[in-house]
Amino acid sequence: MTDKFDFIHEEMERLEREKLLIRLRTINSSVGAHMVVDGKPVLNFCTNDYLGLANHPRPREAAKAALDKWGAGPAAVRSIAGTLDLHVELEREMARFKGVEDALYVQSGFCANQAVIPALVGKEDVIFSDRLNHASIIDGCRLARSKIIVFEHRDPEHAEHQIREHLPLYRRGMLITDGVFSMDGDVAPLDKLYEVASKYGVMTMVDDAHGEGVLGKGRGIVHHFGLQGKFDVEIGTFSKAFGVVGGIIAGSKLVMDFVRQKARPFLFSSAVTAADTAACLESVRILSESEELVDKLWSNAEYFKQSMQQLGFDTGKTETPIVPVMLGEAPLAKQFSARLFEEGIFAMALGFPTVPQGEARIRVMNSASHSREDLDQALAAFEKVGRELGVI
Ligand SMILES: *Cc1c(COP(=O)(O)O)cnc(C)c1O
């Protein structure tokens, strides 16, 4: 007899057979360079905690104080009774930080894309999207029910070609790109994309999840290219360099006012807690006051990348502190990661379908929280496992 869940059994068996099953490791300590993972003390090269703010004393203390003042949860959506003065303060601070008129705080970066894309374009419209854009952008585009036209990765000429060909068939267009592409650590050619989109009157949006706290002296990719206030929409997250949780949509007052009226995750899903909001606010303040952590991040990343290259590893085409260690096939990358874990180094293997077939890798996430000794320990483990598995 067939079971109505046969489709699940079959798919789960396929994932198991092809070694694509996701297994969750459990963290048993605070987040930082040194963590306890599945009961084992390890050095962490996996999280997006670029600046070590996830467990920094200032956001931690700010969260505790906010919990005492405002309580555990707002128990309402922002548009009904969930907008705390703290949310508004964070939005003001973020707008200033990014050099734009206005900003809107939502529950996550994922949510921000679901919120803003369908608010600005619909089924009569066309979206021009980089081939390697993040899943949350792709889902936001699908939700908008617009025509999605892909342009080749980091290719403004192809974007222009696509705009010329397709824009006349639709009501309006929007160009969307990741700022930093997190699998390779490469950076979108934002200035050229802006030029192309502006020439044809196409709206522009950049998702800077991996650029904030990293590029542009910590202020993100738009600062890096000197385009402050020019991009129509900037998406950000508080879950990476800022070390907390939540998403940000930033741009002109006109666009933000409109998004407040239209964005469904903003209107129909409850507000972020006071403790999280206060921690975000404190992280933004730390970054506004000093570039020290950003400098440390870059000097750590340079040291790690150059040392890996000297050891004979291929570190791909990164331009940021994300260092992909290119290994080829997925089983090798998985084995490499498992051996590193035994050696006390927590660094994740990425294989198909997260990255293209034959481009499996270990992705090393550098952080300002690492000391030179931590990096040397990781490099020694990479050298040992690399020789053992015949990679170097
Ligand atoms: C991580 C990421 C997101 C999701 O952000 P969350 O706040 O974790 O939901 C969105 N866009 C890009 C480009 C990302 O890298």
Tab-separated table of C-alpha atoms and ligand atoms in Angstrom:
chain	number	residue	atom	x	y	z
A	1	MET	CA	0.000	0.000	0.000
A	2	THR	CA	1.254	3.473	-0.716
A	3	ASP	CA	1.678	5.838	2.121
A	4	LYS	CA	0.762	9.505	1.631
A	5	PHE	CA	4.204	10.385	2.991
A	6	ASP	CA	6.143	8.204	0.564
A	7	PHE	CA	7.372	11.403	-1.098
A	8	ILE	CA	9.047	12.406	2.134
A	9	HIS	CA	10.679	9.010	2.687
A	10	GLU	CA	11.987	9.010	-0.874
A	11	GLU	CA	13.372	12.530	-0.735
A	12	MET	CA	14.975	12.019	2.686
A	13	GLU	CA	16.613	8.798	1.447
A	14	ARG	CA	17.925	10.606	-1.611
A	15	LEU	CA	19.400	13.383	0.539
A	16	GLU	CA	20.996	10.790	2.815
A	17	ARG	CA	22.375	8.789	-0.152
A	18	GLU	CA	23.823	11.868	-1.842
A	19	LYS	CA	25.235	13.129	1.468
A	20	LEU	CA	23.169	16.310	1.256
A	21	LEU	CA	21.333	15.918	4.564
A	22	ILE	CA	21.707	18.929	6.813
A	23	ARG	CA	22.779	17.966	10.313
A	24	LEU	CA	22.593	20.573	13.034
A	25	ARG	CA	25.513	21.133	15.305
A	26	THR	CA	24.558	22.471	18.715
A	27	ILE	CA	26.346	25.348	20.430
A	28	ASN	CA	26.768	24.881	24.185
A	29	SER	CA	28.442	28.181	25.015
A	30	SER	CA	28.331	31.882	24.253
A	31	VAL	CA	29.227	32.874	20.684
A	32	GLY	CA	32.788	33.968	20.001
A	33	ALA	CA	36.195	32.859	18.763
A	34	HIS	CA	36.167	30.046	21.321
A	35	MET	CA	32.985	28.024	21.556
A	36	VAL	CA	31.757	24.656	22.740
A	37	VAL	CA	30.099	22.836	19.828
A	38	ASP	CA	28.450	19.430	20.282
A	39	GLY	CA	30.209	19.290	23.631
A	40	LYS	CA	33.669	19.957	22.169
A	41	PRO	CA	35.725	23.137	22.711
A	42	VAL	CA	36.633	24.524	19.280
A	43	LEU	CA	37.865	27.632	17.521
A	44	ASN	CA	34.980	29.149	15.587
A	45	PHE	CA	35.331	30.096	11.893
A	46	CYS	CA	31.667	29.610	10.988
A	47	THR	CA	29.528	32.406	12.350
A	48	ASN	CA	28.936	35.790	10.685
A	49	ASP	CA	30.068	37.569	13.846
A	50	TYR	CA	32.622	39.607	11.875
A	51	LEU	CA	33.364	42.077	14.656
A	52	GLY	CA	32.857	39.984	17.779
A	53	LEU	CA	29.763	41.977	18.743
A	54	ALA	CA	27.553	38.909	19.337
A	55	ASN	CA	28.944	38.592	22.834
A	56	HIS	CA	30.421	42.074	23.336
A	57	PRO	CA	29.739	43.472	26.839
A	58	ARG	CA	28.055	46.676	25.586
A	59	PRO	CA	25.187	45.177	23.512
A	60	ARG	CA	24.815	42.446	26.128
A	61	GLU	CA	24.359	44.974	28.937
A	62	ALA	CA	22.066	47.137	26.773
A	63	ALA	CA	19.847	44.105	26.136
A	64	LYS	CA	19.603	43.359	29.876
A	65	ALA	CA	18.659	46.939	30.724
A	66	ALA	CA	16.015	47.023	27.951
A	67	LEU	CA	14.508	43.780	29.170
A	68	ASP	CA	14.003	45.332	32.604
A	69	LYS	CA	12.526	48.545	31.230
A	70	TRP	CA	10.249	47.293	28.414
A	71	GLY	CA	9.672	43.623	29.325
A	72	ALA	CA	10.083	40.452	27.314
A	73	GLY	CA	8.034	41.113	24.184
A	74	PRO	CA	5.989	43.892	22.545
A	75	ALA	CA	3.018	41.535	21.915
A	76	ALA	CA	1.849	43.509	18.884
A	77	VAL	CA	2.689	44.284	15.284
A	78	ARG	CA	4.488	47.583	14.688
A	79	SER	CA	1.446	49.230	13.052
A	80	ILE	CA	-0.938	48.493	15.946
A	81	ALA	CA	0.772	48.753	19.333
A	82	GLY	CA	4.257	47.330	18.765
A	83	THR	CA	6.331	50.391	17.918
A	84	LEU	CA	8.570	51.137	20.901
A	85	ASP	CA	10.471	54.418	21.156
A	86	LEU	CA	13.521	52.170	21.016
A	87	HIS	CA	12.580	50.929	17.504
A	88	VAL	CA	12.273	54.517	16.300
A	89	GLU	CA	15.611	55.436	17.869
A	90	LEU	CA	17.311	52.498	16.151
A	91	GLU	CA	15.807	53.504	12.807
A	92	ARG	CA	17.051	57.074	13.240
A	93	GLU	CA	20.510	55.872	14.213
A	94	MET	CA	20.676	53.458	11.251
A	95	ALA	CA	19.566	56.131	8.769
A	96	ARG	CA	22.361	58.364	10.068
A	97	PHE	CA	24.855	55.490	9.980
A	98	LYS	CA	24.019	54.692	6.354
A	99	GLY	CA	23.765	58.333	5.266
A	100	VAL	CA	20.137	58.061	4.085
A	101	GLU	CA	16.944	59.897	5.052
A	102	ASP	CA	15.019	57.107	6.700
A	103	ALA	CA	15.119	53.457	7.747
A	104	LEU	CA	12.678	50.780	8.813
A	105	TYR	CA	13.507	48.023	11.304
A	106	VAL	CA	11.946	44.617	10.604
A	107	GLN	CA	12.303	41.129	12.070
A	108	SER	CA	15.174	39.859	9.913
A	109	GLY	CA	17.113	40.417	6.713
A	110	PHE	CA	15.095	37.645	5.112
A	111	CYS	CA	11.938	39.442	6.132
A	112	ALA	CA	13.236	42.762	4.799
A	113	ASN	CA	13.408	41.339	1.280
A	114	GLN	CA	9.925	39.828	1.563
A	115	ALA	CA	8.704	43.197	2.826
A	116	VAL	CA	10.159	45.632	0.363
A	117	ILE	CA	10.225	43.917	-3.033
A	118	PRO	CA	6.476	43.146	-3.286
A	119	ALA	CA	5.752	46.643	-1.947
A	120	LEU	CA	7.555	48.307	-4.843
A	121	VAL	CA	6.923	46.013	-7.823
A	122	GLY	CA	4.052	43.778	-8.890
A	123	LYS	CA	2.950	41.562	-11.718
A	124	GLU	CA	3.087	44.286	-14.366
A	125	ASP	CA	6.746	44.922	-13.546
A	126	VAL	CA	10.181	43.455	-14.220
A	127	ILE	CA	13.063	42.717	-11.846
A	128	PHE	CA	16.668	42.516	-13.051
A	129	SER	CA	18.470	40.176	-10.673
A	130	ASP	CA	22.124	39.022	-10.419
A	131	ARG	CA	22.387	35.298	-11.131
A	132	LEU	CA	23.858	34.605	-7.675
A	133	ASN	CA	21.518	36.726	-5.557
A	134	HIS	CA	20.652	35.412	-2.076
A	135	ALA	CA	17.658	33.077	-1.588
A	136	SER	CA	15.751	35.733	0.363
A	137	ILE	CA	15.975	38.111	-2.621
A	138	ILE	CA	14.837	35.387	-4.991
A	139	ASP	CA	11.873	34.563	-2.751
A	140	GLY	CA	10.999	38.260	-2.395
A	141	CYS	CA	10.994	38.561	-6.196
A	142	ARG	CA	8.745	35.515	-6.540
A	143	LEU	CA	6.366	36.930	-3.959
A	144	ALA	CA	6.110	40.136	-5.985
A	145	ARG	CA	4.958	38.059	-8.998
A	146	SER	CA	7.047	40.272	-11.270
A	147	LYS	CA	8.858	38.991	-14.329
A	148	ILE	CA	12.355	38.026	-13.136
A	149	ILE	CA	15.149	38.607	-15.640
A	150	VAL	CA	18.539	37.328	-14.519
A	151	PHE	CA	21.768	39.050	-15.531
A	152	GLU	CA	25.151	37.357	-15.371
A	153	HIS	CA	27.009	37.562	-12.083
A	154	ARG	CA	28.602	40.988	-11.524
A	155	ASP	CA	28.044	41.928	-15.160
A	156	PRO	CA	26.726	45.496	-15.690
A	157	GLU	CA	26.970	45.164	-19.473
A	158	HIS	CA	24.713	42.159	-19.452
A	159	ALA	CA	22.389	43.952	-17.024
A	160	GLU	CA	22.144	46.824	-19.524
A	161	HIS	CA	21.481	44.414	-22.365
A	162	GLN	CA	18.666	42.801	-20.372
A	163	ILE	CA	17.186	46.164	-19.375
A	164	ARG	CA	17.172	47.393	-22.978
A	165	GLU	CA	15.502	44.237	-24.187
A	166	HIS	CA	12.896	43.704	-21.473
A	167	LEU	CA	12.078	47.010	-19.759
A	168	PRO	CA	9.853	48.351	-22.599
A	169	LEU	CA	7.492	45.391	-22.150
A	170	TYR	CA	6.701	46.247	-18.517
A	171	ARG	CA	5.303	49.046	-16.372
A	172	ARG	CA	8.455	49.658	-14.332
A	173	GLY	CA	11.692	47.941	-13.453
A	174	MET	CA	13.910	47.333	-10.443
A	175	LEU	CA	17.515	46.148	-10.383
A	176	ILE	CA	18.519	44.055	-7.352
A	177	THR	CA	21.937	42.827	-6.320
A	178	ASP	CA	23.667	41.379	-3.298
A	179	GLY	CA	26.435	43.687	-2.079
A	180	VAL	CA	28.912	41.007	-0.998
A	181	PHE	CA	28.227	37.501	-2.315
A	182	SER	CA	28.705	35.308	0.713
A	183	MET	CA	29.779	32.087	-0.985
A	184	ASP	CA	32.816	33.600	-2.747
A	185	GLY	CA	33.304	36.863	-0.861
A	186	ASP	CA	33.249	38.864	-4.089
A	187	VAL	CA	31.708	42.333	-4.355
A	188	ALA	CA	29.038	43.713	-6.711
A	189	PRO	CA	30.217	46.474	-9.126
A	190	LEU	CA	27.756	48.841	-7.519
A	191	ASP	CA	28.887	52.037	-9.260
A	192	LYS	CA	28.467	50.550	-12.743
A	193	LEU	CA	25.155	48.878	-11.896
A	194	TYR	CA	23.894	52.193	-10.537
A	195	GLU	CA	24.944	53.979	-13.712
A	196	VAL	CA	23.161	51.464	-15.938
A	197	ALA	CA	19.948	51.410	-13.890
A	198	SER	CA	19.823	55.224	-13.647
A	199	LYS	CA	20.237	55.599	-17.394
A	200	TYR	CA	16.970	53.707	-17.948
A	201	GLY	CA	15.028	54.978	-14.914
A	202	VAL	CA	15.117	51.584	-13.204
A	203	MET	CA	14.783	51.499	-9.389
A	204	THR	CA	17.875	50.214	-7.567
A	205	MET	CA	18.200	47.948	-4.551
A	206	VAL	CA	21.231	46.406	-2.840
A	207	ASP	CA	21.242	43.800	-0.073
A	208	ASP	CA	24.275	44.612	2.064
A	209	ALA	CA	23.978	41.797	4.626
A	210	HIS	CA	27.683	40.870	4.384
A	211	GLY	CA	28.963	44.375	3.648
A	212	GLU	CA	27.827	46.217	6.759
A	213	GLY	CA	30.507	46.284	9.423
A	214	VAL	CA	32.990	45.131	6.784
A	215	LEU	CA	33.224	47.399	3.710
A	216	GLY	CA	33.312	51.200	3.613
A	217	LYS	CA	35.025	51.437	7.037
A	218	GLY	CA	32.138	49.426	8.435
A	219	ARG	CA	29.372	51.510	6.898
A	220	GLY	CA	28.756	49.116	4.046
A	221	ILE	CA	29.076	48.748	0.314
A	222	VAL	CA	27.261	51.972	-0.577
A	223	HIS	CA	29.884	53.959	1.383
A	224	HIS	CA	32.619	51.842	-0.156
A	225	PHE	CA	31.535	53.127	-3.586
A	226	GLY	CA	30.682	56.667	-2.365
A	227	LEU	CA	27.047	56.280	-3.444
A	228	GLN	CA	25.354	57.415	-0.208
A	229	GLY	CA	21.712	58.328	-0.692
A	230	LYS	CA	21.731	57.199	-4.333
A	231	PHE	CA	20.450	53.653	-4.077
A	232	ASP	CA	16.657	53.643	-3.788
A	233	VAL	CA	16.634	50.772	-1.300
A	234	GLU	CA	19.347	49.336	0.929
A	235	ILE	CA	18.675	46.119	2.784
A	236	GLY	CA	20.696	45.187	5.829
A	237	THR	CA	20.738	42.732	8.659
A	238	PHE	CA	21.600	42.997	12.339
A	239	SER	CA	22.359	39.274	12.463
A	240	LYS	CA	25.855	39.400	10.961
A	241	ALA	CA	28.458	42.062	11.767
A	242	PHE	CA	26.095	43.702	14.281
A	243	GLY	CA	25.888	40.366	16.087
A	244	VAL	CA	22.203	40.416	17.070
A	245	VAL	CA	19.051	39.839	14.989
A	246	GLY	CA	16.699	41.891	12.810
A	247	GLY	CA	16.606	43.461	9.370
A	248	ILE	CA	16.776	46.997	8.055
A	249	ILE	CA	15.300	48.654	4.989
A	250	ALA	CA	16.825	52.059	4.251
A	251	GLY	CA	16.326	54.788	1.680
A	252	SER	CA	14.517	58.048	1.038
A	253	LYS	CA	11.717	59.216	3.324
A	254	LEU	CA	9.294	58.889	0.413
A	255	VAL	CA	10.096	55.228	-0.206
A	256	MET	CA	10.192	54.345	3.500
A	257	ASP	CA	6.842	56.043	4.194
A	258	PHE	CA	5.371	54.005	1.352
A	259	VAL	CA	6.922	50.757	2.611
A	260	ARG	CA	5.424	51.411	6.075
A	261	GLN	CA	1.999	51.461	4.408
A	262	LYS	CA	2.486	48.399	2.215
A	263	ALA	CA	5.026	45.898	3.589
A	264	ARG	CA	3.207	42.805	4.772
A	265	PRO	CA	5.806	41.410	7.232
A	266	PHE	CA	5.793	44.859	8.848
A	267	LEU	CA	1.987	44.990	9.012
A	268	PHE	CA	1.233	41.370	9.881
A	269	SER	CA	4.104	40.042	11.994
A	270	SER	CA	4.984	41.234	15.489
A	271	ALA	CA	7.748	43.644	16.369
A	272	VAL	CA	11.244	42.655	17.490
A	273	THR	CA	11.753	42.556	21.275
A	274	ALA	CA	13.172	45.498	23.213
A	275	ALA	CA	16.215	43.500	24.323
A	276	ASP	CA	17.194	42.661	20.738
A	277	THR	CA	16.509	46.224	19.586
A	278	ALA	CA	18.630	47.723	22.359
A	279	ALA	CA	21.497	45.359	21.547
A	280	CYS	CA	21.301	46.375	17.858
A	281	LEU	CA	21.320	50.055	18.805
A	282	GLU	CA	24.401	49.588	20.972
A	283	SER	CA	26.207	47.710	18.175
A	284	VAL	CA	25.479	50.543	15.733
A	285	ARG	CA	26.839	53.019	18.280
A	286	ILE	CA	30.044	51.023	18.713
A	287	LEU	CA	30.553	51.053	14.953
A	288	SER	CA	29.698	54.752	14.683
A	289	GLU	CA	32.289	55.639	17.332
A	290	SER	CA	35.294	53.694	16.113
A	291	GLU	CA	36.720	51.729	13.202
A	292	GLU	CA	39.026	49.711	15.443
A	293	LEU	CA	37.107	46.439	15.140
A	294	VAL	CA	36.752	46.809	11.377
A	295	ASP	CA	40.512	47.357	11.034
A	296	LYS	CA	41.223	44.299	13.180
A	297	LEU	CA	38.844	42.206	11.052
A	298	TRP	CA	40.647	43.182	7.844
A	299	SER	CA	44.125	42.651	9.243
A	300	ASN	CA	43.118	39.199	10.556
A	301	ALA	CA	41.575	38.289	7.211
A	302	GLU	CA	44.634	39.449	5.240
A	303	TYR	CA	46.969	37.486	7.497
A	304	PHE	CA	44.848	34.340	7.229
A	305	LYS	CA	44.359	34.569	3.464
A	306	GLN	CA	48.025	35.226	2.681
A	307	SER	CA	49.188	32.446	5.000
A	308	MET	CA	46.762	30.005	3.372
A	309	GLN	CA	48.039	30.951	-0.077
A	310	GLN	CA	51.636	30.462	1.092
A	311	LEU	CA	50.653	26.988	2.276
A	312	GLY	CA	49.423	26.283	-1.258
A	313	PHE	CA	45.658	26.529	-0.788
A	314	ASP	CA	43.377	28.049	-3.425
A	315	THR	CA	41.409	30.851	-1.748
A	316	GLY	CA	39.197	31.660	-4.734
A	317	LYS	CA	38.279	35.196	-5.743
A	318	THR	CA	37.423	36.782	-2.412
A	319	GLU	CA	37.728	40.546	-1.891
A	320	THR	CA	36.425	40.470	1.692
A	321	PRO	CA	37.165	38.683	5.007
A	322	ILE	CA	35.208	35.642	3.764
A	323	VAL	CA	37.855	33.118	2.703
A	324	PRO	CA	36.663	30.168	0.596
A	325	VAL	CA	39.155	27.303	0.594
A	326	MET	CA	38.443	25.662	-2.754
A	327	LEU	CA	38.545	21.852	-2.647
A	328	GLY	CA	36.545	20.614	-5.656
A	329	GLU	CA	34.210	17.775	-4.800
A	330	ALA	CA	31.697	17.842	-1.949
A	331	PRO	CA	32.762	14.591	-0.202
A	332	LEU	CA	36.349	15.910	0.097
A	333	ALA	CA	35.117	19.217	1.531
A	334	LYS	CA	32.934	17.378	4.049
A	335	GLN	CA	35.797	15.094	5.067
A	336	PHE	CA	38.114	18.092	5.385
A	337	SER	CA	35.638	19.913	7.608
A	338	ALA	CA	35.107	16.817	9.775
A	339	ARG	CA	38.890	16.371	10.234
A	340	LEU	CA	39.264	20.069	11.095
A	341	PHE	CA	36.572	19.653	13.724
A	342	GLU	CA	38.529	16.763	15.266
A	343	GLU	CA	41.520	19.119	15.332
A	344	GLY	CA	39.406	21.685	17.188
A	345	ILE	CA	38.597	23.964	14.251
A	346	PHE	CA	34.945	24.658	13.404
A	347	ALA	CA	34.737	25.601	9.706
A	348	MET	CA	31.861	24.652	7.451
A	349	ALA	CA	31.974	22.711	4.183
A	350	LEU	CA	29.713	23.994	1.406
A	351	GLY	CA	28.811	21.825	-1.554
A	352	PHE	CA	26.227	21.540	-4.311
A	353	PRO	CA	23.531	22.919	-4.457
A	354	THR	CA	24.709	25.794	-2.223
A	355	VAL	CA	27.670	26.310	-4.608
A	356	PRO	CA	28.110	25.011	-8.189
A	357	GLN	CA	29.025	21.363	-8.860
A	358	GLY	CA	32.799	20.817	-8.545
A	359	GLU	CA	33.317	24.001	-6.510
A	360	ALA	CA	32.893	22.572	-3.025
A	361	ARG	CA	34.834	24.398	-0.381
A	362	ILE	CA	35.432	25.151	3.258
A	363	ARG	CA	34.239	28.656	3.958
A	364	VAL	CA	36.324	30.401	6.598
A	365	MET	CA	34.616	33.332	8.287
A	366	ASN	CA	37.247	35.625	9.747
A	367	SER	CA	36.430	37.808	12.728
A	368	ALA	CA	37.906	40.606	14.791
A	369	SER	CA	37.385	38.295	17.771
A	370	HIS	CA	40.259	36.016	16.676
A	371	SER	CA	43.699	36.560	18.181
A	372	ARG	CA	46.881	35.948	16.174
A	373	GLU	CA	47.355	32.703	18.171
A	374	ASP	CA	43.855	31.574	17.162
A	375	LEU	CA	44.702	32.159	13.501
A	376	ASP	CA	48.025	30.342	13.804
A	377	GLN	CA	46.278	27.393	15.419
A	378	ALA	CA	43.764	27.269	12.551
A	379	LEU	CA	46.515	27.562	9.941
A	380	ALA	CA	48.417	24.671	11.544
A	381	ALA	CA	45.275	22.519	11.444
A	382	PHE	CA	44.616	23.423	7.797
A	383	GLU	CA	48.218	22.520	6.939
A	384	LYS	CA	48.029	19.181	8.765
A	385	VAL	CA	44.683	18.126	7.263
A	386	GLY	CA	45.597	19.537	3.830
A	387	ARG	CA	48.735	17.325	3.679
A	388	GLU	CA	46.920	14.316	5.072
A	389	LEU	CA	44.182	14.563	2.383
A	390	GLY	CA	46.607	15.426	-0.428
A	391	VAL	CA	45.236	18.906	-1.036
A	392	ILE	CA	48.585	20.692	-0.627
B	1	LIG	C1	22.116	36.434	5.601
B	1	LIG	C2	21.459	37.168	4.511
B	1	LIG	C3	20.116	37.540	4.618
B	1	LIG	C4	19.248	37.114	5.766
B	1	LIG	O1	19.470	37.898	6.886
B	1	LIG	P1	18.821	37.424	8.277
B	1	LIG	O2	18.805	38.652	9.081
B	1	LIG	O3	19.687	36.335	8.805
B	1	LIG	O4	17.440	36.929	7.957
B	1	LIG	C5	19.570	38.292	3.599
B	1	LIG	N1	20.300	38.649	2.528
B	1	LIG	C6	21.591	38.300	2.386
B	1	LIG	C7	22.341	38.740	1.185
B	1	LIG	C8	22.218	37.539	3.370
B	1	LIG	O5	23.498	37.189	3.246
